[in-house]
mmCIF file with all atom_site columns, C-alpha atoms in Angstrom:
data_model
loop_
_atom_site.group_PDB
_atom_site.id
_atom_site.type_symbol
_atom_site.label_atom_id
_atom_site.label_alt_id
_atom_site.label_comp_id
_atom_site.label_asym_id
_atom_site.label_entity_id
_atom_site.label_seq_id
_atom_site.pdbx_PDB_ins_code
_atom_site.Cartn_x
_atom_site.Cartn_y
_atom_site.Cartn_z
_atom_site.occupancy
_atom_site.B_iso_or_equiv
_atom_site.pdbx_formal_charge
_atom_site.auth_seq_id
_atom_site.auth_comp_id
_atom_site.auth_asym_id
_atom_site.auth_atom_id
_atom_site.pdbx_PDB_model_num
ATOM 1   C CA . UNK A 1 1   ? -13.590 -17.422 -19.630 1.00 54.00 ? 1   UNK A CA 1
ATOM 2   C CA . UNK A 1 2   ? -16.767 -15.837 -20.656 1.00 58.00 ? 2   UNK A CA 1
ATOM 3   C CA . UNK A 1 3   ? -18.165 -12.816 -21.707 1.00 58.00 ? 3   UNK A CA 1
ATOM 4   C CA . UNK A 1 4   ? -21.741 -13.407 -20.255 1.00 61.00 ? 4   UNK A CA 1
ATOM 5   C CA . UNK A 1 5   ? -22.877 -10.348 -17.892 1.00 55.00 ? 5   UNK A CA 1
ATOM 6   C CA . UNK A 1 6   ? -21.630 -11.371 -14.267 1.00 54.00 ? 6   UNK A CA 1
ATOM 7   C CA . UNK A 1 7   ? -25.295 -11.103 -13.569 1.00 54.00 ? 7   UNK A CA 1
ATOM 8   C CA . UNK A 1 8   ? -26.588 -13.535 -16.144 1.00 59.00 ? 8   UNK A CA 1
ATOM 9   C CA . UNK A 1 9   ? -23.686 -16.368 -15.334 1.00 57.00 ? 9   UNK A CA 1
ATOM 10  C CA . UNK A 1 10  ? -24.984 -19.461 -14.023 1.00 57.00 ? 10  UNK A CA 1
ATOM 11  C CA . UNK A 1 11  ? -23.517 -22.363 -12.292 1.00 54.00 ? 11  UNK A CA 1
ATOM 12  C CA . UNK A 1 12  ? -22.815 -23.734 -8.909  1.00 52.00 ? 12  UNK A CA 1
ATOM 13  C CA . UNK A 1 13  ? -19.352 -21.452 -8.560  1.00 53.00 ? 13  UNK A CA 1
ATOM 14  C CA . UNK A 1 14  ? -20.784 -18.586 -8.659  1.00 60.00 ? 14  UNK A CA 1
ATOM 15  C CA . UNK A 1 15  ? -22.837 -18.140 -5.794  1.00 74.00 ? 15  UNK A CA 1
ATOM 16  C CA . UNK A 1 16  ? -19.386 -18.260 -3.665  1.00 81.00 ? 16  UNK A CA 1
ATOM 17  C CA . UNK A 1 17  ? -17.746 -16.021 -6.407  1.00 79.00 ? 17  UNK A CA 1
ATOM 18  C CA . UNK A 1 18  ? -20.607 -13.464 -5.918  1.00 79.00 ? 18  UNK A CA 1
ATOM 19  C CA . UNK A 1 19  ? -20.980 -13.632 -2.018  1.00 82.00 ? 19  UNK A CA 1
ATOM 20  C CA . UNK A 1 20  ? -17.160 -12.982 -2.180  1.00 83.00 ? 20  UNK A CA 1
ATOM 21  C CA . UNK A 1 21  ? -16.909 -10.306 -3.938  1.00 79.00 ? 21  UNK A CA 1
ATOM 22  C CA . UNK A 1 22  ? -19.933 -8.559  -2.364  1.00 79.00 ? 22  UNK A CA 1
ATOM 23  C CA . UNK A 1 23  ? -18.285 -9.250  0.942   1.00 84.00 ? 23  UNK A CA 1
ATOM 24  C CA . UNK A 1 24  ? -14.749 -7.987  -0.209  1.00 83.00 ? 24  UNK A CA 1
ATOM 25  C CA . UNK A 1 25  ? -16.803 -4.779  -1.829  1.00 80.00 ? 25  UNK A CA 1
ATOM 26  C CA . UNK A 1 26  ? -18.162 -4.255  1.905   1.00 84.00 ? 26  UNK A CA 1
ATOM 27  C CA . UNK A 1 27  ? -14.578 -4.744  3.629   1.00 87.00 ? 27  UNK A CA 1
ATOM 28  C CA . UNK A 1 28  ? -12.984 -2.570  1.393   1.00 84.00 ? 28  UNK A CA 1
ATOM 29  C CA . UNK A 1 29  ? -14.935 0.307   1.823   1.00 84.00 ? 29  UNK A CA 1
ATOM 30  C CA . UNK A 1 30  ? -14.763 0.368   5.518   1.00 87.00 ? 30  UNK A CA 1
ATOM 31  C CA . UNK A 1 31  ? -12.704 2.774   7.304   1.00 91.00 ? 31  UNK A CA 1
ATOM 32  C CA . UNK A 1 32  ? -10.066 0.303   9.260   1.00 92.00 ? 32  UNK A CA 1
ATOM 33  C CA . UNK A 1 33  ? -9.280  -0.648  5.584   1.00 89.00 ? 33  UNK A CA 1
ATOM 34  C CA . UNK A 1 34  ? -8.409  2.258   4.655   1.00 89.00 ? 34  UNK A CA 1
ATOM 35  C CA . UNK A 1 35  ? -6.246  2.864   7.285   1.00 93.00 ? 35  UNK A CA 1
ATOM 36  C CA . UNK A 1 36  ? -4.426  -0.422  6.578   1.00 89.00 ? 36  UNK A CA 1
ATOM 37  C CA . UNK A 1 37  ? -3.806  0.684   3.131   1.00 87.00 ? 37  UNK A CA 1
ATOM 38  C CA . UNK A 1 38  ? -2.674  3.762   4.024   1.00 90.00 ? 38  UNK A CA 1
ATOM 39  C CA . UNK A 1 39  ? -0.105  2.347   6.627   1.00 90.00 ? 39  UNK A CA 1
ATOM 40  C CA . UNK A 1 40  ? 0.607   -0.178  3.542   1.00 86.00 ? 40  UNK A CA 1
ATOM 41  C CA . UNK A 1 41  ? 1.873   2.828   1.388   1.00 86.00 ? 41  UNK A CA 1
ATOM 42  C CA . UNK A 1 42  ? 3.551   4.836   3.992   1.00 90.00 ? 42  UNK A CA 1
ATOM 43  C CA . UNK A 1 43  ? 5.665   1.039   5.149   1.00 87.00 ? 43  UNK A CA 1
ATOM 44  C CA . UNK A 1 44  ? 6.375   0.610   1.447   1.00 85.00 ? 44  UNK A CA 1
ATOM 45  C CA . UNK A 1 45  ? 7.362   4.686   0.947   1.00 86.00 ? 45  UNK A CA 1
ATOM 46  C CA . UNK A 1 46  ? 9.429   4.167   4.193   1.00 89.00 ? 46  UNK A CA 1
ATOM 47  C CA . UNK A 1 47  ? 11.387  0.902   3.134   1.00 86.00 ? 47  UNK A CA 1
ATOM 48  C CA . UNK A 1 48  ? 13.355  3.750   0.657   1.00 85.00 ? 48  UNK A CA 1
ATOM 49  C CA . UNK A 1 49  ? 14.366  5.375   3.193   1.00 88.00 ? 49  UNK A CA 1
ATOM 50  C CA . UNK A 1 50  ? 15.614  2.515   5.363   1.00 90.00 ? 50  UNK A CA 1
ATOM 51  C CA . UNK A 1 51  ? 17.907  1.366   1.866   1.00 87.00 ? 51  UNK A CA 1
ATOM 52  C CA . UNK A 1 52  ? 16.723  -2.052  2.194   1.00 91.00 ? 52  UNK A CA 1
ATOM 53  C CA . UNK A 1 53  ? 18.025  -4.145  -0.159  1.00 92.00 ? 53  UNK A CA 1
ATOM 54  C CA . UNK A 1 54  ? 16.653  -3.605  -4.121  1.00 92.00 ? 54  UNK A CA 1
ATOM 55  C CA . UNK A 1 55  ? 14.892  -7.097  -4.540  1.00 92.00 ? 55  UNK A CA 1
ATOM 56  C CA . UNK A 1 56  ? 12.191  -6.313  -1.392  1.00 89.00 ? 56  UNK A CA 1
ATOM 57  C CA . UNK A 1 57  ? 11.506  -2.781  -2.606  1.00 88.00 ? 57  UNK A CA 1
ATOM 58  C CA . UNK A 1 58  ? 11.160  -4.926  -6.162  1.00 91.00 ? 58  UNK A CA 1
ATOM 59  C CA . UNK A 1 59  ? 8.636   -6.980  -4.392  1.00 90.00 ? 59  UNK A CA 1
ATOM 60  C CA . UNK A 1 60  ? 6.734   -4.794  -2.060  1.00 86.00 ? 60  UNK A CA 1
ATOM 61  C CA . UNK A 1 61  ? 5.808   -3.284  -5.262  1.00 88.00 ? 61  UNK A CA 1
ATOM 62  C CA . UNK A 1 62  ? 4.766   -6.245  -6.968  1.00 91.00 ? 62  UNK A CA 1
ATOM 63  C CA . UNK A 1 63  ? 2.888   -7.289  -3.714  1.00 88.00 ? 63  UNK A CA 1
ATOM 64  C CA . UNK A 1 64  ? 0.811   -4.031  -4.018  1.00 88.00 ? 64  UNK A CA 1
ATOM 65  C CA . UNK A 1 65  ? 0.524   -4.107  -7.399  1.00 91.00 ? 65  UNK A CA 1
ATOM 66  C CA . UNK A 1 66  ? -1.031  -7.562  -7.407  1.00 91.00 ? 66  UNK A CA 1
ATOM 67  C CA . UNK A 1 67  ? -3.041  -6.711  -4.552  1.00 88.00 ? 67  UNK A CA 1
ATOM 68  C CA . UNK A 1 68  ? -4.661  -3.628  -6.275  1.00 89.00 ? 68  UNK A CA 1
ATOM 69  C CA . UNK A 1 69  ? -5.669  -5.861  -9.605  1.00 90.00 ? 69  UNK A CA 1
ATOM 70  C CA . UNK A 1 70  ? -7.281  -8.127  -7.161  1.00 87.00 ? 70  UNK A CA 1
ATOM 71  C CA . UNK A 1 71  ? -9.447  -5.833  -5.500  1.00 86.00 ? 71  UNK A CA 1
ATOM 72  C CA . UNK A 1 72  ? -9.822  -3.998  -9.178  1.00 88.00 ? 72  UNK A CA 1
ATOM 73  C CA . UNK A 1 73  ? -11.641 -7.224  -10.175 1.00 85.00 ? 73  UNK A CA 1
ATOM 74  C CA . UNK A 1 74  ? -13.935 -8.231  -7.519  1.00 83.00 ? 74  UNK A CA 1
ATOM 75  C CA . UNK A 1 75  ? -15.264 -4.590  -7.057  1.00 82.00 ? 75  UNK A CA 1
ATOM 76  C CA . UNK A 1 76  ? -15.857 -4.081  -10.798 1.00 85.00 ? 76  UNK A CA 1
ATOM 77  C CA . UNK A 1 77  ? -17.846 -7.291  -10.192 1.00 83.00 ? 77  UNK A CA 1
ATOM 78  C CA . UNK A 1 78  ? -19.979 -6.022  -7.785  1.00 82.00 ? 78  UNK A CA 1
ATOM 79  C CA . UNK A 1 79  ? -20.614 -2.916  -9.078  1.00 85.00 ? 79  UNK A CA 1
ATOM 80  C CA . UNK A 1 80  ? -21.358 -4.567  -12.527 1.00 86.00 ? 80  UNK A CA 1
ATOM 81  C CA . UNK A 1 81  ? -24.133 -6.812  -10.809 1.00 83.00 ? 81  UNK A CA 1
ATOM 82  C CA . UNK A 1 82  ? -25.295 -4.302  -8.624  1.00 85.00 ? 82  UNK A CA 1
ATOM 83  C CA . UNK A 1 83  ? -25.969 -1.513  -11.804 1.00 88.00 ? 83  UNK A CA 1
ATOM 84  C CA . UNK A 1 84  ? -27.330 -4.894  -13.686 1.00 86.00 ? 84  UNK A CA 1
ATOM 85  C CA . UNK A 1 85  ? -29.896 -5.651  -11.077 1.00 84.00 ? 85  UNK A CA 1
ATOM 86  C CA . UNK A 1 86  ? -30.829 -1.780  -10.727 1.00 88.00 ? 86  UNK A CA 1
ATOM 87  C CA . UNK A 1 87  ? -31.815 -1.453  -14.805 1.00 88.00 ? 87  UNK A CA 1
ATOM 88  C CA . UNK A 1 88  ? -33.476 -4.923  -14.534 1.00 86.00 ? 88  UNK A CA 1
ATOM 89  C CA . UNK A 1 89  ? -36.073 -2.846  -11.287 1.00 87.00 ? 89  UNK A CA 1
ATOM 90  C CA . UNK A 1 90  ? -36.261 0.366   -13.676 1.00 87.00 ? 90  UNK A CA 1
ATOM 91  C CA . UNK A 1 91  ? -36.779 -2.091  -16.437 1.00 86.00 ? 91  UNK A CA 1
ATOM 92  C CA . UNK A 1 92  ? -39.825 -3.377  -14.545 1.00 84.00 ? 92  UNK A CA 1
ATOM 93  C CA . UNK A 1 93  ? -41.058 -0.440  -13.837 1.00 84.00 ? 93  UNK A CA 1
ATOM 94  C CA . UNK A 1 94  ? -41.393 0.753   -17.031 1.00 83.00 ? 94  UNK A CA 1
ATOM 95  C CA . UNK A 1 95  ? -42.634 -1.761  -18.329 1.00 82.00 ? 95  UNK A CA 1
ATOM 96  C CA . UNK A 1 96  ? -45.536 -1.888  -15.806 1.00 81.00 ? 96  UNK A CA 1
ATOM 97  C CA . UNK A 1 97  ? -46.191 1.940   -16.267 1.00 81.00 ? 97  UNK A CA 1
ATOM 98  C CA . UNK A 1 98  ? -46.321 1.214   -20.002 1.00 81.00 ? 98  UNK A CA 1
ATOM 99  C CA . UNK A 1 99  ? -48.697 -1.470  -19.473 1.00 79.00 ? 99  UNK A CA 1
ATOM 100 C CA . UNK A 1 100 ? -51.142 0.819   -16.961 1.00 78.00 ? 100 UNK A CA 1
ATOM 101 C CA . UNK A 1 101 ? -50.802 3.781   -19.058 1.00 78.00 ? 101 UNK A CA 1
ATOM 102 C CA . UNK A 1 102 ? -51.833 2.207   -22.391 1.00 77.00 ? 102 UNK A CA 1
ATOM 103 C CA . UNK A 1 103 ? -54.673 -0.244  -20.549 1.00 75.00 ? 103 UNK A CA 1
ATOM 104 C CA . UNK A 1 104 ? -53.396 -3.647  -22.006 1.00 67.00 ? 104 UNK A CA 1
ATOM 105 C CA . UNK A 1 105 ? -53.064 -4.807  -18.695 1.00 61.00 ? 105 UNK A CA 1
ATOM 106 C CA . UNK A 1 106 ? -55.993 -4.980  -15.955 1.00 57.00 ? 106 UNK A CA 1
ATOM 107 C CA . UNK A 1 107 ? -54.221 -7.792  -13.477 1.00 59.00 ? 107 UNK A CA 1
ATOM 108 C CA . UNK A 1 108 ? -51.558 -6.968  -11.166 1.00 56.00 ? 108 UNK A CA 1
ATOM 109 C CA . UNK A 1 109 ? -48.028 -6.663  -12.174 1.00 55.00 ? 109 UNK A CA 1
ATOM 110 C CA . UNK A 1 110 ? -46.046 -9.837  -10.474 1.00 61.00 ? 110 UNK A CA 1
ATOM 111 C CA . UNK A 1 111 ? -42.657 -8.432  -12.536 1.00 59.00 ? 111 UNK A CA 1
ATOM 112 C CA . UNK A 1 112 ? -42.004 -5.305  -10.668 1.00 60.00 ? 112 UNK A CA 1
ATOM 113 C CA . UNK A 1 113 ? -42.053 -7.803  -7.354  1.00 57.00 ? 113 UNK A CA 1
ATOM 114 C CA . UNK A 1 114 ? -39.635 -10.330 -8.930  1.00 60.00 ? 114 UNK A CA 1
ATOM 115 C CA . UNK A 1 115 ? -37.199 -7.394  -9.857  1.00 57.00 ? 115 UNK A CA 1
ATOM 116 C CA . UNK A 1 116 ? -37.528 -5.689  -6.620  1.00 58.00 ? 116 UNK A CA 1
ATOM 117 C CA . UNK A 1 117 ? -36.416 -8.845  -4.916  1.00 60.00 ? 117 UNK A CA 1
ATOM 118 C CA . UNK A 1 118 ? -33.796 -9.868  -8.058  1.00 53.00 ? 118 UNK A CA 1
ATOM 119 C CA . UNK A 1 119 ? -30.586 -8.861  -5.614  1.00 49.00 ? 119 UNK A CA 1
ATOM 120 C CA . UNK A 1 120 ? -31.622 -11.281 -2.547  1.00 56.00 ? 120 UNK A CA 1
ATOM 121 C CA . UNK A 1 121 ? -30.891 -14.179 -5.600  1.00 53.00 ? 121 UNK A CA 1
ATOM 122 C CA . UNK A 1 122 ? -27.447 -12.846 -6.904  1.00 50.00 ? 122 UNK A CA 1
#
């Protein structure tokens, strides 16, 4: 386990790691998905009524449960990249203003093109 930026992790794992969870962030904010879920919670509200026996209610509930700690964690770690890679662009663009507005540079800026294409490489 690390405590490394999810942006700033290296290594041949997470590539996969990051096109899952970007791909996971996209399915889960569609609209059939939210239907599902919604027909989840009614199915698992309904089994109550039905007086199924104790030990499914007991795990429908932990099936949702897990479920919702799973999605928790890949979203937080696409939004975590996604607001990393957005303060690395406005980084770059500071910097570059800085640089025009006090002179010290009189070449191009290459960084503000590196940043703006920084989330094609995560």
């Amino acid at each position: 386990m690390t405590t490394d930026h999810p942006a700033e992790r290296g290594g041949a794992g997470r590539d996969r790691f990051a096109a899952f969870s970007d791909g996971a962030s996209n399915v889960t904010s569609s609209p059939p998905f939210y239907f599902l879920s919604v027909f989840l919670v009614l199915g698992t509200f309904a089994l109550h009524f039905v007086h199924v026996p104790l030990s499914w209610l007991i795990s429908a509930g932990d099936a949702m449960a897990s479920v919702s700690l799973m999605l928790l964690a890949l979203l937080k770690n696409t939004e975590r990249r996604d607001t990393h890679a957005v303060q690395r662009k406005l980084d770059a663009i500071a910097a570059t203003l800085l640089e025009q507005r006090e002179g010290t540079s009189h070449e191009p800026a290459h960084e503000p093109q590196r940043a703006i294409r920084l989330d094609e490489n995560q």
